[in-house]
């Protein structure tokens, strides 16, 4: 469980974006109206966070950041953090997504995963520790 690994070289942005487009096209075959669902999620977030000057959005199980990047586009003032345990998908996300999104490698089944969010997001990490169930997800 590590945050923002430095050992892996970053993917070239254009290559990562091309792979992300391919990922999204393939996922569209398995999830009916996937883009429509992402739009609804964005609409709900925009409405729910309308009064927040700098909202914090946490995308758990973000994969290659498909939803994270859309949320960051809809809420440009938001702090968006994507969390996933797959280092390959996170490398793709980091290469393809805007700098407004931060990606953290963490296994949500392990206690203490929210401590990895602390860098730059102390308030959100404290809130997560108070509200999240400490037992592993089954």
mmCIF file with all atom_site columns, C-alpha atoms in Angstrom:
data_model
loop_
_atom_site.group_PDB
_atom_site.id
_atom_site.type_symbol
_atom_site.label_atom_id
_atom_site.label_alt_id
_atom_site.label_comp_id
_atom_site.label_asym_id
_atom_site.label_entity_id
_atom_site.label_seq_id
_atom_site.pdbx_PDB_ins_code
_atom_site.Cartn_x
_atom_site.Cartn_y
_atom_site.Cartn_z
_atom_site.occupancy
_atom_site.B_iso_or_equiv
_atom_site.pdbx_formal_charge
_atom_site.auth_seq_id
_atom_site.auth_comp_id
_atom_site.auth_asym_id
_atom_site.auth_atom_id
_atom_site.pdbx_PDB_model_num
ATOM 1   C CA . UNK A 1 1   ? 0.000   0.000  0.000   1.00 0.00 ? 1   UNK A CA 1
ATOM 2   C CA . UNK A 1 2   ? 1.872   3.042  -1.246  1.00 0.00 ? 2   UNK A CA 1
ATOM 3   C CA . UNK A 1 3   ? 0.990   6.544  -2.293  1.00 0.00 ? 3   UNK A CA 1
ATOM 4   C CA . UNK A 1 4   ? 2.150   8.121  -5.528  1.00 0.00 ? 4   UNK A CA 1
ATOM 5   C CA . UNK A 1 5   ? 4.960   5.670  -6.389  1.00 0.00 ? 5   UNK A CA 1
ATOM 6   C CA . UNK A 1 6   ? 8.079   7.360  -7.695  1.00 0.00 ? 6   UNK A CA 1
ATOM 7   C CA . UNK A 1 7   ? 9.811   4.231  -8.968  1.00 0.00 ? 7   UNK A CA 1
ATOM 8   C CA . UNK A 1 8   ? 7.609   3.823  -12.040 1.00 0.00 ? 8   UNK A CA 1
ATOM 9   C CA . UNK A 1 9   ? 8.310   6.292  -14.834 1.00 0.00 ? 9   UNK A CA 1
ATOM 10  C CA . UNK A 1 10  ? 5.241   8.264  -15.903 1.00 0.00 ? 10  UNK A CA 1
ATOM 11  C CA . UNK A 1 11  ? 3.510   7.332  -19.120 1.00 0.00 ? 11  UNK A CA 1
ATOM 12  C CA . UNK A 1 12  ? 3.693   9.794  -21.969 1.00 0.00 ? 12  UNK A CA 1
ATOM 13  C CA . UNK A 1 13  ? 0.500   11.874 -21.760 1.00 0.00 ? 13  UNK A CA 1
ATOM 14  C CA . UNK A 1 14  ? -0.698  11.322 -25.335 1.00 0.00 ? 14  UNK A CA 1
ATOM 15  C CA . UNK A 1 15  ? -0.121  7.559  -25.149 1.00 0.00 ? 15  UNK A CA 1
ATOM 16  C CA . UNK A 1 16  ? -1.929  7.361  -21.806 1.00 0.00 ? 16  UNK A CA 1
ATOM 17  C CA . UNK A 1 17  ? -4.868  9.376  -23.176 1.00 0.00 ? 17  UNK A CA 1
ATOM 18  C CA . UNK A 1 18  ? -5.090  7.071  -26.204 1.00 0.00 ? 18  UNK A CA 1
ATOM 19  C CA . UNK A 1 19  ? -5.161  3.995  -23.944 1.00 0.00 ? 19  UNK A CA 1
ATOM 20  C CA . UNK A 1 20  ? -7.769  5.627  -21.729 1.00 0.00 ? 20  UNK A CA 1
ATOM 21  C CA . UNK A 1 21  ? -9.969  6.313  -24.787 1.00 0.00 ? 21  UNK A CA 1
ATOM 22  C CA . UNK A 1 22  ? -9.650  2.628  -25.730 1.00 0.00 ? 22  UNK A CA 1
ATOM 23  C CA . UNK A 1 23  ? -10.467 1.589  -22.132 1.00 0.00 ? 23  UNK A CA 1
ATOM 24  C CA . UNK A 1 24  ? -13.563 3.809  -22.121 1.00 0.00 ? 24  UNK A CA 1
ATOM 25  C CA . UNK A 1 25  ? -14.747 2.478  -25.497 1.00 0.00 ? 25  UNK A CA 1
ATOM 26  C CA . UNK A 1 26  ? -14.411 -1.111 -24.285 1.00 0.00 ? 26  UNK A CA 1
ATOM 27  C CA . UNK A 1 27  ? -16.190 -0.373 -20.993 1.00 0.00 ? 27  UNK A CA 1
ATOM 28  C CA . UNK A 1 28  ? -19.068 1.207  -22.923 1.00 0.00 ? 28  UNK A CA 1
ATOM 29  C CA . UNK A 1 29  ? -19.752 -2.273 -24.363 1.00 0.00 ? 29  UNK A CA 1
ATOM 30  C CA . UNK A 1 30  ? -20.283 -3.733 -20.873 1.00 0.00 ? 30  UNK A CA 1
ATOM 31  C CA . UNK A 1 31  ? -22.038 -0.905 -19.048 1.00 0.00 ? 31  UNK A CA 1
ATOM 32  C CA . UNK A 1 32  ? -25.175 0.331  -20.752 1.00 0.00 ? 32  UNK A CA 1
ATOM 33  C CA . UNK A 1 33  ? -25.148 4.113  -21.306 1.00 0.00 ? 33  UNK A CA 1
ATOM 34  C CA . UNK A 1 34  ? -21.936 4.520  -19.316 1.00 0.00 ? 34  UNK A CA 1
ATOM 35  C CA . UNK A 1 35  ? -21.405 8.107  -20.475 1.00 0.00 ? 35  UNK A CA 1
ATOM 36  C CA . UNK A 1 36  ? -24.984 8.934  -19.538 1.00 0.00 ? 36  UNK A CA 1
ATOM 37  C CA . UNK A 1 37  ? -24.375 7.528  -16.053 1.00 0.00 ? 37  UNK A CA 1
ATOM 38  C CA . UNK A 1 38  ? -21.205 9.617  -15.703 1.00 0.00 ? 38  UNK A CA 1
ATOM 39  C CA . UNK A 1 39  ? -23.200 12.679 -16.759 1.00 0.00 ? 39  UNK A CA 1
ATOM 40  C CA . UNK A 1 40  ? -25.829 11.998 -14.088 1.00 0.00 ? 40  UNK A CA 1
ATOM 41  C CA . UNK A 1 41  ? -23.122 11.570 -11.435 1.00 0.00 ? 41  UNK A CA 1
ATOM 42  C CA . UNK A 1 42  ? -21.617 14.891 -12.512 1.00 0.00 ? 42  UNK A CA 1
ATOM 43  C CA . UNK A 1 43  ? -25.041 16.584 -12.447 1.00 0.00 ? 43  UNK A CA 1
ATOM 44  C CA . UNK A 1 44  ? -25.705 15.326 -8.917  1.00 0.00 ? 44  UNK A CA 1
ATOM 45  C CA . UNK A 1 45  ? -22.286 16.444 -7.687  1.00 0.00 ? 45  UNK A CA 1
ATOM 46  C CA . UNK A 1 46  ? -22.632 19.888 -9.259  1.00 0.00 ? 46  UNK A CA 1
ATOM 47  C CA . UNK A 1 47  ? -26.025 20.304 -7.600  1.00 0.00 ? 47  UNK A CA 1
ATOM 48  C CA . UNK A 1 48  ? -25.019 18.880 -4.202  1.00 0.00 ? 48  UNK A CA 1
ATOM 49  C CA . UNK A 1 49  ? -21.781 20.866 -4.005  1.00 0.00 ? 49  UNK A CA 1
ATOM 50  C CA . UNK A 1 50  ? -23.119 24.153 -5.397  1.00 0.00 ? 50  UNK A CA 1
ATOM 51  C CA . UNK A 1 51  ? -22.463 26.015 -2.121  1.00 0.00 ? 51  UNK A CA 1
ATOM 52  C CA . UNK A 1 52  ? -18.940 24.658 -1.569  1.00 0.00 ? 52  UNK A CA 1
ATOM 53  C CA . UNK A 1 53  ? -16.072 26.922 -2.595  1.00 0.00 ? 53  UNK A CA 1
ATOM 54  C CA . UNK A 1 54  ? -13.490 24.100 -2.730  1.00 0.00 ? 54  UNK A CA 1
ATOM 55  C CA . UNK A 1 55  ? -15.270 20.718 -2.512  1.00 0.00 ? 55  UNK A CA 1
ATOM 56  C CA . UNK A 1 56  ? -13.371 17.476 -1.904  1.00 0.00 ? 56  UNK A CA 1
ATOM 57  C CA . UNK A 1 57  ? -14.409 14.533 -4.112  1.00 0.00 ? 57  UNK A CA 1
ATOM 58  C CA . UNK A 1 58  ? -13.059 11.055 -3.441  1.00 0.00 ? 58  UNK A CA 1
ATOM 59  C CA . UNK A 1 59  ? -13.370 8.478  -6.248  1.00 0.00 ? 59  UNK A CA 1
ATOM 60  C CA . UNK A 1 60  ? -12.947 5.061  -4.611  1.00 0.00 ? 60  UNK A CA 1
ATOM 61  C CA . UNK A 1 61  ? -11.979 2.267  -6.982  1.00 0.00 ? 61  UNK A CA 1
ATOM 62  C CA . UNK A 1 62  ? -11.168 4.852  -9.660  1.00 0.00 ? 62  UNK A CA 1
ATOM 63  C CA . UNK A 1 63  ? -9.374  2.495  -12.055 1.00 0.00 ? 63  UNK A CA 1
ATOM 64  C CA . UNK A 1 64  ? -7.771  4.546  -14.846 1.00 0.00 ? 64  UNK A CA 1
ATOM 65  C CA . UNK A 1 65  ? -9.548  7.723  -13.723 1.00 0.00 ? 65  UNK A CA 1
ATOM 66  C CA . UNK A 1 66  ? -12.403 7.785  -16.237 1.00 0.00 ? 66  UNK A CA 1
ATOM 67  C CA . UNK A 1 67  ? -14.883 9.218  -13.750 1.00 0.00 ? 67  UNK A CA 1
ATOM 68  C CA . UNK A 1 68  ? -12.305 11.290 -11.851 1.00 0.00 ? 68  UNK A CA 1
ATOM 69  C CA . UNK A 1 69  ? -11.344 13.275 -14.944 1.00 0.00 ? 69  UNK A CA 1
ATOM 70  C CA . UNK A 1 70  ? -14.978 13.950 -15.788 1.00 0.00 ? 70  UNK A CA 1
ATOM 71  C CA . UNK A 1 71  ? -15.691 15.138 -12.244 1.00 0.00 ? 71  UNK A CA 1
ATOM 72  C CA . UNK A 1 72  ? -12.640 17.424 -12.342 1.00 0.00 ? 72  UNK A CA 1
ATOM 73  C CA . UNK A 1 73  ? -13.934 18.876 -15.604 1.00 0.00 ? 73  UNK A CA 1
ATOM 74  C CA . UNK A 1 74  ? -17.394 19.512 -14.182 1.00 0.00 ? 74  UNK A CA 1
ATOM 75  C CA . UNK A 1 75  ? -16.075 20.879 -10.854 1.00 0.00 ? 75  UNK A CA 1
ATOM 76  C CA . UNK A 1 76  ? -12.860 22.755 -11.693 1.00 0.00 ? 76  UNK A CA 1
ATOM 77  C CA . UNK A 1 77  ? -12.551 24.169 -8.152  1.00 0.00 ? 77  UNK A CA 1
ATOM 78  C CA . UNK A 1 78  ? -12.832 20.721 -6.538  1.00 0.00 ? 78  UNK A CA 1
ATOM 79  C CA . UNK A 1 79  ? -10.022 18.711 -5.015  1.00 0.00 ? 79  UNK A CA 1
ATOM 80  C CA . UNK A 1 80  ? -10.477 15.335 -6.727  1.00 0.00 ? 80  UNK A CA 1
ATOM 81  C CA . UNK A 1 81  ? -8.632  12.271 -5.445  1.00 0.00 ? 81  UNK A CA 1
ATOM 82  C CA . UNK A 1 82  ? -8.897  8.859  -7.088  1.00 0.00 ? 82  UNK A CA 1
ATOM 83  C CA . UNK A 1 83  ? -8.032  5.766  -5.045  1.00 0.00 ? 83  UNK A CA 1
ATOM 84  C CA . UNK A 1 84  ? -7.324  2.320  -6.458  1.00 0.00 ? 84  UNK A CA 1
ATOM 85  C CA . UNK A 1 85  ? -5.142  -0.671 -5.649  1.00 0.00 ? 85  UNK A CA 1
ATOM 86  C CA . UNK A 1 86  ? -4.026  -1.427 -9.219  1.00 0.00 ? 86  UNK A CA 1
ATOM 87  C CA . UNK A 1 87  ? -0.690  0.267  -9.973  1.00 0.00 ? 87  UNK A CA 1
ATOM 88  C CA . UNK A 1 88  ? -1.069  -0.254 -13.741 1.00 0.00 ? 88  UNK A CA 1
ATOM 89  C CA . UNK A 1 89  ? -4.445  1.480  -13.902 1.00 0.00 ? 89  UNK A CA 1
ATOM 90  C CA . UNK A 1 90  ? -3.149  4.267  -11.671 1.00 0.00 ? 90  UNK A CA 1
ATOM 91  C CA . UNK A 1 91  ? -0.137  4.789  -13.948 1.00 0.00 ? 91  UNK A CA 1
ATOM 92  C CA . UNK A 1 92  ? -2.560  5.123  -16.844 1.00 0.00 ? 92  UNK A CA 1
ATOM 93  C CA . UNK A 1 93  ? -4.690  7.583  -14.844 1.00 0.00 ? 93  UNK A CA 1
ATOM 94  C CA . UNK A 1 94  ? -1.705  9.701  -13.821 1.00 0.00 ? 94  UNK A CA 1
ATOM 95  C CA . UNK A 1 95  ? -0.503  9.876  -17.411 1.00 0.00 ? 95  UNK A CA 1
ATOM 96  C CA . UNK A 1 96  ? -3.884  10.700 -18.941 1.00 0.00 ? 96  UNK A CA 1
ATOM 97  C CA . UNK A 1 97  ? -5.659  12.871 -16.395 1.00 0.00 ? 97  UNK A CA 1
ATOM 98  C CA . UNK A 1 98  ? -5.330  16.552 -15.600 1.00 0.00 ? 98  UNK A CA 1
ATOM 99  C CA . UNK A 1 99  ? -3.179  17.758 -12.760 1.00 0.00 ? 99  UNK A CA 1
ATOM 100 C CA . UNK A 1 100 ? -6.345  18.713 -10.891 1.00 0.00 ? 100 UNK A CA 1
ATOM 101 C CA . UNK A 1 101 ? -6.755  15.019 -10.018 1.00 0.00 ? 101 UNK A CA 1
ATOM 102 C CA . UNK A 1 102 ? -4.448  13.251 -7.578  1.00 0.00 ? 102 UNK A CA 1
ATOM 103 C CA . UNK A 1 103 ? -4.274  9.460  -7.610  1.00 0.00 ? 103 UNK A CA 1
ATOM 104 C CA . UNK A 1 104 ? -3.404  7.345  -4.577  1.00 0.00 ? 104 UNK A CA 1
ATOM 105 C CA . UNK A 1 105 ? -2.582  3.649  -4.517  1.00 0.00 ? 105 UNK A CA 1
ATOM 106 C CA . UNK A 1 106 ? -4.366  2.022  -1.592  1.00 0.00 ? 106 UNK A CA 1
ATOM 107 C CA . UNK A 1 107 ? -6.152  -1.233 -0.837  1.00 0.00 ? 107 UNK A CA 1
ATOM 108 C CA . UNK A 1 108 ? -9.537  -0.299 0.629   1.00 0.00 ? 108 UNK A CA 1
ATOM 109 C CA . UNK A 1 109 ? -9.758  -3.709 2.326   1.00 0.00 ? 109 UNK A CA 1
ATOM 110 C CA . UNK A 1 110 ? -6.858  -2.848 4.607   1.00 0.00 ? 110 UNK A CA 1
ATOM 111 C CA . UNK A 1 111 ? -7.236  -0.728 7.721   1.00 0.00 ? 111 UNK A CA 1
ATOM 112 C CA . UNK A 1 112 ? -5.476  2.606  7.569   1.00 0.00 ? 112 UNK A CA 1
ATOM 113 C CA . UNK A 1 113 ? -5.881  3.201  3.833   1.00 0.00 ? 113 UNK A CA 1
ATOM 114 C CA . UNK A 1 114 ? -7.265  6.682  4.444   1.00 0.00 ? 114 UNK A CA 1
ATOM 115 C CA . UNK A 1 115 ? -3.971  7.741  6.048   1.00 0.00 ? 115 UNK A CA 1
ATOM 116 C CA . UNK A 1 116 ? -2.509  7.769  2.529   1.00 0.00 ? 116 UNK A CA 1
ATOM 117 C CA . UNK A 1 117 ? -4.773  10.709 1.685   1.00 0.00 ? 117 UNK A CA 1
ATOM 118 C CA . UNK A 1 118 ? -3.139  12.966 4.255   1.00 0.00 ? 118 UNK A CA 1
ATOM 119 C CA . UNK A 1 119 ? -0.660  14.625 1.927   1.00 0.00 ? 119 UNK A CA 1
ATOM 120 C CA . UNK A 1 120 ? -2.350  17.900 1.113   1.00 0.00 ? 120 UNK A CA 1
ATOM 121 C CA . UNK A 1 121 ? -5.763  16.773 2.316   1.00 0.00 ? 121 UNK A CA 1
ATOM 122 C CA . UNK A 1 122 ? -5.523  16.617 6.129   1.00 0.00 ? 122 UNK A CA 1
ATOM 123 C CA . UNK A 1 123 ? -9.110  17.746 6.766   1.00 0.00 ? 123 UNK A CA 1
ATOM 124 C CA . UNK A 1 124 ? -10.570 15.142 4.403   1.00 0.00 ? 124 UNK A CA 1
ATOM 125 C CA . UNK A 1 125 ? -8.417  12.381 5.881   1.00 0.00 ? 125 UNK A CA 1
ATOM 126 C CA . UNK A 1 126 ? -9.588  13.266 9.417   1.00 0.00 ? 126 UNK A CA 1
ATOM 127 C CA . UNK A 1 127 ? -13.196 13.215 8.247   1.00 0.00 ? 127 UNK A CA 1
ATOM 128 C CA . UNK A 1 128 ? -12.709 9.803  6.612   1.00 0.00 ? 128 UNK A CA 1
ATOM 129 C CA . UNK A 1 129 ? -11.132 8.348  9.745   1.00 0.00 ? 129 UNK A CA 1
ATOM 130 C CA . UNK A 1 130 ? -14.137 9.524  11.781  1.00 0.00 ? 130 UNK A CA 1
ATOM 131 C CA . UNK A 1 131 ? -16.792 8.293  9.359   1.00 0.00 ? 131 UNK A CA 1
ATOM 132 C CA . UNK A 1 132 ? -15.384 5.172  7.676   1.00 0.00 ? 132 UNK A CA 1
ATOM 133 C CA . UNK A 1 133 ? -15.852 1.697  9.040   1.00 0.00 ? 133 UNK A CA 1
ATOM 134 C CA . UNK A 1 134 ? -12.515 0.394  10.238  1.00 0.00 ? 134 UNK A CA 1
ATOM 135 C CA . UNK A 1 135 ? -13.190 -3.275 9.434   1.00 0.00 ? 135 UNK A CA 1
ATOM 136 C CA . UNK A 1 136 ? -12.064 -4.593 6.051   1.00 0.00 ? 136 UNK A CA 1
ATOM 137 C CA . UNK A 1 137 ? -14.564 -4.633 3.190   1.00 0.00 ? 137 UNK A CA 1
ATOM 138 C CA . UNK A 1 138 ? -15.697 -8.142 2.314   1.00 0.00 ? 138 UNK A CA 1
#
